[in-house]
GROMACS .gro file of C-alpha atoms in nm:
model
  255
    1UNK     CA    1   0.001  -0.003   0.009
    2UNK     CA    2   0.112   0.364  -0.092
    3UNK     CA    3   0.000   0.656   0.107
    4UNK     CA    4  -0.062   0.972  -0.115
    5UNK     CA    5  -0.068   1.308   0.044
    6UNK     CA    6  -0.193   1.556  -0.201
    7UNK     CA    7  -0.414   1.870  -0.161
    8UNK     CA    8  -0.578   1.853  -0.492
    9UNK     CA    9  -0.833   1.579  -0.535
   10UNK     CA   10  -0.837   1.544  -0.893
   11UNK     CA   11  -0.455   1.474  -0.908
   12UNK     CA   12  -0.507   1.212  -0.626
   13UNK     CA   13  -0.778   1.043  -0.836
   14UNK     CA   14  -0.553   1.045  -1.134
   15UNK     CA   15  -0.272   0.883  -0.956
   16UNK     CA   16  -0.496   0.639  -0.778
   17UNK     CA   17  -0.642   0.505  -1.120
   18UNK     CA   18  -0.297   0.477  -1.263
   19UNK     CA   19  -0.163   0.268  -0.957
   20UNK     CA   20  -0.471   0.059  -0.962
   21UNK     CA   21  -0.365  -0.049  -1.323
   22UNK     CA   22  -0.046  -0.166  -1.200
   23UNK     CA   23  -0.206  -0.369  -0.927
   24UNK     CA   24  -0.099  -0.113  -0.647
   25UNK     CA   25  -0.324   0.007  -0.369
   26UNK     CA   26  -0.308   0.369  -0.319
   27UNK     CA   27  -0.488   0.561  -0.068
   28UNK     CA   28  -0.492   0.927  -0.083
   29UNK     CA   29  -0.534   1.198   0.199
   30UNK     CA   30  -0.543   1.585   0.189
   31UNK     CA   31  -0.264   1.714   0.413
   32UNK     CA   32  -0.471   1.793   0.737
   33UNK     CA   33  -0.650   1.451   0.705
   34UNK     CA   34  -0.314   1.279   0.671
   35UNK     CA   35  -0.172   1.441   1.005
   36UNK     CA   36  -0.476   1.325   1.178
   37UNK     CA   37  -0.446   0.979   1.042
   38UNK     CA   38  -0.075   0.958   1.132
   39UNK     CA   39  -0.128   1.077   1.483
   40UNK     CA   40  -0.362   0.768   1.537
   41UNK     CA   41  -0.185   0.509   1.311
   42UNK     CA   42  -0.100   0.196   1.483
   43UNK     CA   43   0.239   0.008   1.417
   44UNK     CA   44   0.040  -0.258   1.200
   45UNK     CA   45  -0.098   0.005   0.994
   46UNK     CA   46   0.246   0.176   0.947
   47UNK     CA   47   0.414  -0.154   0.874
   48UNK     CA   48   0.157  -0.231   0.574
   49UNK     CA   49   0.282   0.110   0.403
   50UNK     CA   50   0.534   0.065   0.142
   51UNK     CA   51   0.600   0.435   0.050
   52UNK     CA   52   0.477   0.784   0.118
   53UNK     CA   53   0.418   0.987  -0.183
   54UNK     CA   54   0.401   1.360  -0.116
   55UNK     CA   55   0.242   1.604  -0.344
   56UNK     CA   56   0.300   1.994  -0.366
   57UNK     CA   57   0.141   2.173  -0.081
   58UNK     CA   58   0.238   2.429   0.174
   59UNK     CA   59   0.209   2.145   0.454
   60UNK     CA   60   0.455   1.903   0.301
   61UNK     CA   61   0.758   1.974   0.487
   62UNK     CA   62   0.556   1.958   0.815
   63UNK     CA   63   0.391   1.637   0.693
   64UNK     CA   64   0.729   1.487   0.619
   65UNK     CA   65   0.878   1.577   0.952
   66UNK     CA   66   0.565   1.413   1.110
   67UNK     CA   67   0.641   1.088   0.911
   68UNK     CA   68   0.987   1.072   1.013
   69UNK     CA   69   0.890   1.084   1.393
   70UNK     CA   70   0.681   0.770   1.334
   71UNK     CA   71   0.869   0.567   1.091
   72UNK     CA   72   1.148   0.529   0.832
   73UNK     CA   73   0.932   0.415   0.561
   74UNK     CA   74   1.048   0.521   0.189
   75UNK     CA   75   0.919   0.875   0.116
   76UNK     CA   76   0.909   1.025  -0.234
   77UNK     CA   77   0.812   1.393  -0.288
   78UNK     CA   78   0.642   1.492  -0.645
   79UNK     CA   79   0.726   1.838  -0.756
   80UNK     CA   80   0.534   2.040  -1.016
   81UNK     CA   81   0.847   2.247  -1.055
   82UNK     CA   82   1.170   2.241  -0.862
   83UNK     CA   83   1.464   2.474  -0.762
   84UNK     CA   84   1.772   2.382  -0.602
   85UNK     CA   85   1.652   2.540  -0.275
   86UNK     CA   86   1.337   2.353  -0.279
   87UNK     CA   87   1.481   2.001  -0.353
   88UNK     CA   88   1.738   2.075  -0.070
   89UNK     CA   89   1.473   2.168   0.171
   90UNK     CA   90   1.293   1.852   0.093
   91UNK     CA   91   1.582   1.622   0.147
   92UNK     CA   92   1.652   1.811   0.464
   93UNK     CA   93   1.303   1.712   0.583
   94UNK     CA   94   1.350   1.361   0.549
   95UNK     CA   95   1.251   1.249   0.179
   96UNK     CA   96   1.427   0.996   0.020
   97UNK     CA   97   1.383   1.128  -0.353
   98UNK     CA   98   1.245   1.401  -0.545
   99UNK     CA   99   1.049   1.344  -0.867
  100UNK     CA  100   0.982   1.613  -1.124
  101UNK     CA  101   0.624   1.572  -1.272
  102UNK     CA  102   0.482   1.461  -1.524
  103UNK     CA  103   0.600   1.105  -1.430
  104UNK     CA  104   0.481   0.758  -1.502
  105UNK     CA  105   0.383   0.556  -1.196
  106UNK     CA  106   0.609   0.265  -1.309
  107UNK     CA  107   0.896   0.493  -1.267
  108UNK     CA  108   0.771   0.590  -0.914
  109UNK     CA  109   0.761   0.211  -0.833
  110UNK     CA  110   1.115   0.171  -0.963
  111UNK     CA  111   1.229   0.462  -0.750
  112UNK     CA  112   1.031   0.306  -0.442
  113UNK     CA  113   1.215  -0.031  -0.485
  114UNK     CA  114   1.559   0.140  -0.538
  115UNK     CA  115   1.499   0.318  -0.187
  116UNK     CA  116   1.401  -0.024  -0.045
  117UNK     CA  117   1.720  -0.200  -0.173
  118UNK     CA  118   1.958   0.087  -0.041
  119UNK     CA  119   1.798   0.083   0.310
  120UNK     CA  120   1.808  -0.312   0.295
  121UNK     CA  121   1.458  -0.302   0.392
  122UNK     CA  122   1.372  -0.500   0.072
  123UNK     CA  123   1.584  -0.688  -0.168
  124UNK     CA  124   1.483  -0.791  -0.536
  125UNK     CA  125   1.382  -1.144  -0.451
  126UNK     CA  126   1.370  -1.351  -0.144
  127UNK     CA  127   1.408  -1.752  -0.143
  128UNK     CA  128   1.206  -1.939   0.103
  129UNK     CA  129   1.286  -2.311   0.053
  130UNK     CA  130   1.181  -2.408  -0.306
  131UNK     CA  131   1.005  -2.086  -0.352
  132UNK     CA  132   1.155  -1.757  -0.493
  133UNK     CA  133   0.956  -1.439  -0.430
  134UNK     CA  134   1.024  -1.112  -0.647
  135UNK     CA  135   0.911  -0.765  -0.567
  136UNK     CA  136   0.912  -0.631  -0.902
  137UNK     CA  137   0.562  -0.748  -1.029
  138UNK     CA  138   0.697  -1.091  -1.162
  139UNK     CA  139   0.526  -1.425  -1.076
  140UNK     CA  140   0.730  -1.625  -0.808
  141UNK     CA  141   0.916  -1.941  -0.906
  142UNK     CA  142   0.925  -2.288  -0.778
  143UNK     CA  143   1.247  -2.494  -0.818
  144UNK     CA  144   1.359  -2.237  -1.096
  145UNK     CA  145   1.020  -2.253  -1.295
  146UNK     CA  146   0.759  -1.965  -1.305
  147UNK     CA  147   0.469  -2.033  -1.065
  148UNK     CA  148   0.174  -1.809  -1.210
  149UNK     CA  149  -0.066  -1.661  -0.937
  150UNK     CA  150  -0.347  -1.442  -0.947
  151UNK     CA  151  -0.255  -1.080  -0.857
  152UNK     CA  152  -0.425  -1.083  -0.498
  153UNK     CA  153  -0.233  -1.415  -0.421
  154UNK     CA  154   0.089  -1.292  -0.556
  155UNK     CA  155   0.063  -0.982  -0.342
  156UNK     CA  156  -0.008  -1.184  -0.042
  157UNK     CA  157   0.280  -1.406  -0.084
  158UNK     CA  158   0.505  -1.114  -0.150
  159UNK     CA  159   0.395  -0.938   0.169
  160UNK     CA  160   0.464  -1.255   0.357
  161UNK     CA  161   0.811  -1.304   0.179
  162UNK     CA  162   0.889  -0.934   0.277
  163UNK     CA  163   0.816  -1.009   0.646
  164UNK     CA  164   0.985  -1.358   0.648
  165UNK     CA  165   1.061  -1.472   0.999
  166UNK     CA  166   0.784  -1.267   1.143
  167UNK     CA  167   0.418  -1.335   1.176
  168UNK     CA  168   0.158  -1.088   1.020
  169UNK     CA  169  -0.200  -1.070   1.088
  170UNK     CA  170  -0.470  -1.107   0.871
  171UNK     CA  171  -0.549  -0.724   0.924
  172UNK     CA  172  -0.193  -0.629   0.808
  173UNK     CA  173  -0.231  -0.847   0.479
  174UNK     CA  174  -0.584  -0.681   0.433
  175UNK     CA  175  -0.440  -0.314   0.474
  176UNK     CA  176  -0.147  -0.411   0.255
  177UNK     CA  177  -0.360  -0.553  -0.053
  178UNK     CA  178  -0.677  -0.367  -0.026
  179UNK     CA  179  -0.574  -0.037   0.189
  180UNK     CA  180  -0.727   0.106   0.477
  181UNK     CA  181  -1.057   0.227   0.396
  182UNK     CA  182  -1.199  -0.024   0.122
  183UNK     CA  183  -1.542  -0.083   0.291
  184UNK     CA  184  -1.676  -0.272  -0.033
  185UNK     CA  185  -1.450  -0.584   0.085
  186UNK     CA  186  -1.461  -0.756   0.396
  187UNK     CA  187  -1.147  -0.847   0.572
  188UNK     CA  188  -1.222  -1.221   0.583
  189UNK     CA  189  -1.143  -1.224   0.204
  190UNK     CA  190  -0.799  -1.257   0.312
  191UNK     CA  191  -0.858  -1.591   0.456
  192UNK     CA  192  -1.007  -1.723   0.120
  193UNK     CA  193  -0.720  -1.582  -0.069
  194UNK     CA  194  -0.448  -1.734   0.171
  195UNK     CA  195  -0.633  -2.071   0.163
  196UNK     CA  196  -0.612  -2.085  -0.225
  197UNK     CA  197  -0.255  -1.990  -0.206
  198UNK     CA  198  -0.159  -2.258   0.057
  199UNK     CA  199  -0.350  -2.516  -0.158
  200UNK     CA  200  -0.157  -2.443  -0.495
  201UNK     CA  201   0.179  -2.410  -0.299
  202UNK     CA  202   0.119  -2.747  -0.117
  203UNK     CA  203   0.021  -2.922  -0.456
  204UNK     CA  204   0.325  -2.797  -0.630
  205UNK     CA  205   0.583  -2.847  -0.337
  206UNK     CA  206   0.436  -3.127  -0.156
  207UNK     CA  207   0.371  -2.929   0.182
  208UNK     CA  208   0.232  -2.626   0.321
  209UNK     CA  209   0.494  -2.317   0.340
  210UNK     CA  210   0.273  -2.094   0.501
  211UNK     CA  211   0.237  -2.151   0.892
  212UNK     CA  212  -0.086  -2.030   1.054
  213UNK     CA  213  -0.164  -1.973   1.395
  214UNK     CA  214  -0.506  -1.882   1.526
  215UNK     CA  215  -0.528  -1.521   1.654
  216UNK     CA  216  -0.168  -1.472   1.568
  217UNK     CA  217  -0.181  -1.461   1.204
  218UNK     CA  218   0.067  -1.633   0.926
  219UNK     CA  219   0.440  -1.686   0.871
  220UNK     CA  220   0.619  -1.801   0.552
  221UNK     CA  221   0.842  -2.079   0.649
  222UNK     CA  222   1.168  -2.164   0.473
  223UNK     CA  223   1.205  -2.555   0.542
  224UNK     CA  224   0.977  -2.848   0.502
  225UNK     CA  225   0.842  -2.958   0.833
  226UNK     CA  226   1.003  -3.267   0.992
  227UNK     CA  227   0.810  -3.602   1.028
  228UNK     CA  228   0.858  -3.532   1.409
  229UNK     CA  229   0.707  -3.187   1.382
  230UNK     CA  230   0.421  -3.325   1.168
  231UNK     CA  231   0.337  -3.605   1.386
  232UNK     CA  232   0.347  -3.380   1.697
  233UNK     CA  233   0.090  -3.142   1.519
  234UNK     CA  234  -0.136  -3.439   1.459
  235UNK     CA  235  -0.112  -3.567   1.826
  236UNK     CA  236  -0.205  -3.202   1.952
  237UNK     CA  237  -0.491  -3.184   1.687
  238UNK     CA  238  -0.618  -3.512   1.787
  239UNK     CA  239  -0.593  -3.439   2.188
  240UNK     CA  240  -0.800  -3.123   2.120
  241UNK     CA  241  -1.074  -3.321   1.973
  242UNK     CA  242  -1.306  -3.446   2.262
  243UNK     CA  243  -1.459  -3.733   2.076
  244UNK     CA  244  -1.091  -3.852   1.998
  245UNK     CA  245  -0.950  -3.783   2.342
  246UNK     CA  246  -1.235  -3.979   2.514
  247UNK     CA  247  -1.225  -4.265   2.269
  248UNK     CA  248  -1.106  -4.633   2.340
  249UNK     CA  249  -0.808  -4.562   2.089
  250UNK     CA  250  -0.514  -4.671   2.280
  251UNK     CA  251  -0.310  -4.375   2.199
  252UNK     CA  252  -0.577  -4.133   2.306
  253UNK     CA  253  -0.771  -4.319   2.533
  254UNK     CA  254  -0.836  -4.222   2.913
  255UNK     CA  255  -0.537  -4.307   3.140
   0.00000   0.00000   0.00000
């Protein structure tokens, strides 16, 4: 998800449409609205933001300082016209890049990814076992072969890969894929997309690489679970079933 701070609604709508064509969610705010949102944003919400995009406005420097007070997420300033002094002021406020309009959204995305690489927050690709996930819009690979996925499922896999080693919640995935204020889509749609993704990966590589914990979220694992781990999970699942726990089966019978 990209946050766009722009005073002119028609400019915001135009950019939002262009980003949607690239499969990227862009949420736009007017400057004062953005300050109010940022003040109350949770860590999970900030974590789902890939980049802050700042349009021309008299409040831009203030907005940028507020961003840097909360996080170090990539930030790009868009300028209708630029001078040396204006550009230097923007860098002094904490932006990572200044781009002169007109500019294609693909260039903005390329600059965003370059910032991620420089900050070591992101890399071009991440390997998780047999899976290789890219962050430039390409489909992932399994054992070196392209593994085509629908856009939503690919974006979910990219989000999990970018947070490998950490568990992410359903809400974090939803905000990253659909944005903060999409009232037309229920958050539970994430479960459906993840379920389809897990099934496809399991059929392709022979095991489920997405570990799910109730109330805790999802995590992309890099190794095939060992037989002991799988057996342990089976025993735990069986013991949690009252019918099996109270059956005459010697493994689960009463002591």
